[in-house]
XYZ file of C-alpha atoms in Angstrom:
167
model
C 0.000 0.000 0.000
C 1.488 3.381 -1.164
C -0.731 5.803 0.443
C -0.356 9.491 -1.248
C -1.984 12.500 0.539
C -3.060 14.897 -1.260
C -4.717 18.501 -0.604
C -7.417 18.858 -2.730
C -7.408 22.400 -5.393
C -9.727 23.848 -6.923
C -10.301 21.420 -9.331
C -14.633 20.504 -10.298
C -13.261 16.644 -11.274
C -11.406 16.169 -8.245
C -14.138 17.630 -5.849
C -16.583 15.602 -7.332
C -15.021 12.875 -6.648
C -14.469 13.759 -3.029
C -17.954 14.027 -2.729
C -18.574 10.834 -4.004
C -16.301 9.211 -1.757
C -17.622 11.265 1.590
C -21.262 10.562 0.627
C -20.684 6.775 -0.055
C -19.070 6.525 3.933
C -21.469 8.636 5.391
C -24.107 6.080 3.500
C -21.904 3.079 4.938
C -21.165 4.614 8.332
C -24.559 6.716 9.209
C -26.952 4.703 7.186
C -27.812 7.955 5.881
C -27.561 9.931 2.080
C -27.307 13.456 1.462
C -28.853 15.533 3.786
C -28.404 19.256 3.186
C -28.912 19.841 7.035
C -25.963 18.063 7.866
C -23.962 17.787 4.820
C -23.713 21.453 3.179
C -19.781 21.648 3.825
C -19.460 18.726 1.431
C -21.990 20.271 -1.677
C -19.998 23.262 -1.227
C -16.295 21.938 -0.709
C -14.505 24.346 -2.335
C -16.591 27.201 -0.336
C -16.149 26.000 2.939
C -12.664 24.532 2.479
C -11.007 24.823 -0.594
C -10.992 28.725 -1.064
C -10.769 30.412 1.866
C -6.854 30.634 2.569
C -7.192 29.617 6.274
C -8.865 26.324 5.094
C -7.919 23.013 3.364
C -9.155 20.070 2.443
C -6.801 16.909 2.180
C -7.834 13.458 0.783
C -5.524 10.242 1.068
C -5.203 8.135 -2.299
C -4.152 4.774 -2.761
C -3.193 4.658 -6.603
C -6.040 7.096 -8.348
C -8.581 5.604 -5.453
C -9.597 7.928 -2.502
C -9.328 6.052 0.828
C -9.721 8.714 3.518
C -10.404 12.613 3.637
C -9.930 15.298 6.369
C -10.959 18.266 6.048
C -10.175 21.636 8.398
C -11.494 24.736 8.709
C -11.925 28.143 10.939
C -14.307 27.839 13.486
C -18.130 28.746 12.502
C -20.010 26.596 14.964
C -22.583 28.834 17.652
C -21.944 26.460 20.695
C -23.385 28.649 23.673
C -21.009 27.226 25.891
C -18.256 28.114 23.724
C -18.855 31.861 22.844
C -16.066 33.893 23.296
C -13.829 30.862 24.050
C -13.070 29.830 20.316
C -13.456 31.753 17.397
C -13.027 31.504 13.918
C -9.667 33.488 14.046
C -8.417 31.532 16.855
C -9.667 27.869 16.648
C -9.805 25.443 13.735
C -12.060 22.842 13.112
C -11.664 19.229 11.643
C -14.399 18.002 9.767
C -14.860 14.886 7.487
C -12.248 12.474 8.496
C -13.564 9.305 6.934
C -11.424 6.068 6.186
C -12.511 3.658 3.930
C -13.169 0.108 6.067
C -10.421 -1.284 4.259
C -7.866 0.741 5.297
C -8.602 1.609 8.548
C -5.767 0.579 11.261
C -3.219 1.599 9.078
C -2.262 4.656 10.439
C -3.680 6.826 7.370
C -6.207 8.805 10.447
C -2.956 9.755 12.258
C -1.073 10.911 8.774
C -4.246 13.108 8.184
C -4.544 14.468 11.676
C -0.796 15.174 11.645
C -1.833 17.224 8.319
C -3.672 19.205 9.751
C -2.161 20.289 12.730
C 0.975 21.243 10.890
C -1.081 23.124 8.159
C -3.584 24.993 11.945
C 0.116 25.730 12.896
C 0.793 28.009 9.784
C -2.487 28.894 9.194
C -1.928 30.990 12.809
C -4.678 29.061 15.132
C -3.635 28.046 18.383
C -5.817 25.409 19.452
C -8.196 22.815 16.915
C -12.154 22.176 17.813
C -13.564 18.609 16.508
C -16.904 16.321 17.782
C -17.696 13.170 17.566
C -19.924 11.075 18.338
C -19.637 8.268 21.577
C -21.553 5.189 19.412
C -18.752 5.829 16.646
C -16.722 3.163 19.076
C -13.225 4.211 17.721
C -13.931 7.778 17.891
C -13.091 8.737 21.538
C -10.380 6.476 21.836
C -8.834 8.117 18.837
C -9.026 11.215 19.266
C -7.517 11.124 22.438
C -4.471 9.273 21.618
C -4.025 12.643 19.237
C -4.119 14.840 21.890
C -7.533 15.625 22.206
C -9.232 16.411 25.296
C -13.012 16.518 25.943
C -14.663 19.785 26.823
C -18.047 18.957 26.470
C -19.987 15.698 26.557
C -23.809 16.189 25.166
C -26.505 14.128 26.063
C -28.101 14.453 22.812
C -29.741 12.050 20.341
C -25.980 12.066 18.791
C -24.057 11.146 21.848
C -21.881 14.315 20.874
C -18.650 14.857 22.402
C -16.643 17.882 21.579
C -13.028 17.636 22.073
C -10.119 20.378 21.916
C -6.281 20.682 21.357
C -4.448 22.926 22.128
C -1.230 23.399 19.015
C-alpha cells in the first residue's frame, strides 16, 4: 500500500469525486444519504474549504482511489457554551475524516490528523475544535491518543462529544 496524501485544489473533477467518496461513507457509516442539514460543507467543498486561505481540504489516495479525507477549517459553529472561548480566528475545526473500512488501522487517520495540525500551525490558530460522536466506538479512543481532550460531553440524540487541542 502506497498511500499518497493529497490537498485537494480547486479542481470541479477532483471535488466531485471527493464528494462521491464522503457521501458513499457517510451512506456506509450513518446509514444515511445526502442531507443538506448536515452535509452542506461537502456540496460546497470548495466554499467552505477549498478557497478560503485559512482552510484546506486533504484526501488520502491509494493509486487514483480515494481512501480517507480530512478536512479543516476556521471555526463557525454557535456552541453557547463556547462563545467567546473559540473563534473563527483563533480555533480550527476538523471536519470529514472518513477512512474507507479497508484501510482503517493503518495509520492513514494519524497521517491526516498530523496534516492538519501542521497546516492549523501556519495557518496561525492556536488550538483545533472537533466532535464526535460516543456510538462511533473508535472515535473517543482516537481522538484522544491525538491529543484531544473533551470539553463537552452532550446528552443528545448524537451522543456528541466535543473535544479540543491545544497546538
Amino acid at each position: 500500500m502506497d498511500i499518497v496524501i493529497k490537498e485537494i485544489l480547486n479542481d470541479a473533477d477532483e471535488i466531485e469525486t471527493v464528494q462521491k467518496f464522503l457521501y458513499e461513507q457517510i451512506r456506509i457509516v450513518y446509514d444515511i444519504g445526502p442531507t443538506p442539514k448536515f452535509h452542506y460543507d461537502i456540496d460546497g467543498l470548495d466554499e467552505y474549504y477549498i478557497l478560503p486561505k485559512r482552510n484546506c481540504f486533504f484526501a488520502a489516495y491509494d493509486g487514483d482511489k480515494i481512501v480517507a479525507t480530512a478536512g479543516i477549517r476556521a471555526y463557525d459553529r454557535d456552541f453557547e457554551f463556547f462563545r467567546e472561548q473559540y473563534t473563527e480566528e483563533n480555533t480550527a475545526s476538523i471536519w470529514r475524516l472518513m477512512v474507507d473500512k479497508n484501510y482503517r488501522r493503518n495509520g492513514i487517520a494519524r497521517i491526516l490528523v498530523k496534516h492538519m495540525e501542521e497546516f492549523a500551525k501556519k495557518a496561525g490558530y492556536k488550538q483545533i475544535y472537533l466532535h464526535t460522536h460516543r456510538y462511533l466506538d473508535s472515535g473517543l479512543p482516537f481522538w484522544k491518543s491525538q491529543g484531544f481532550v473533551i470539553t463537552v460531553e452532550e446528552d443528545d440524540y448524537d451522543e456528541t462529544s466535543h473535544m479540543i487541542k491545544i497546538i
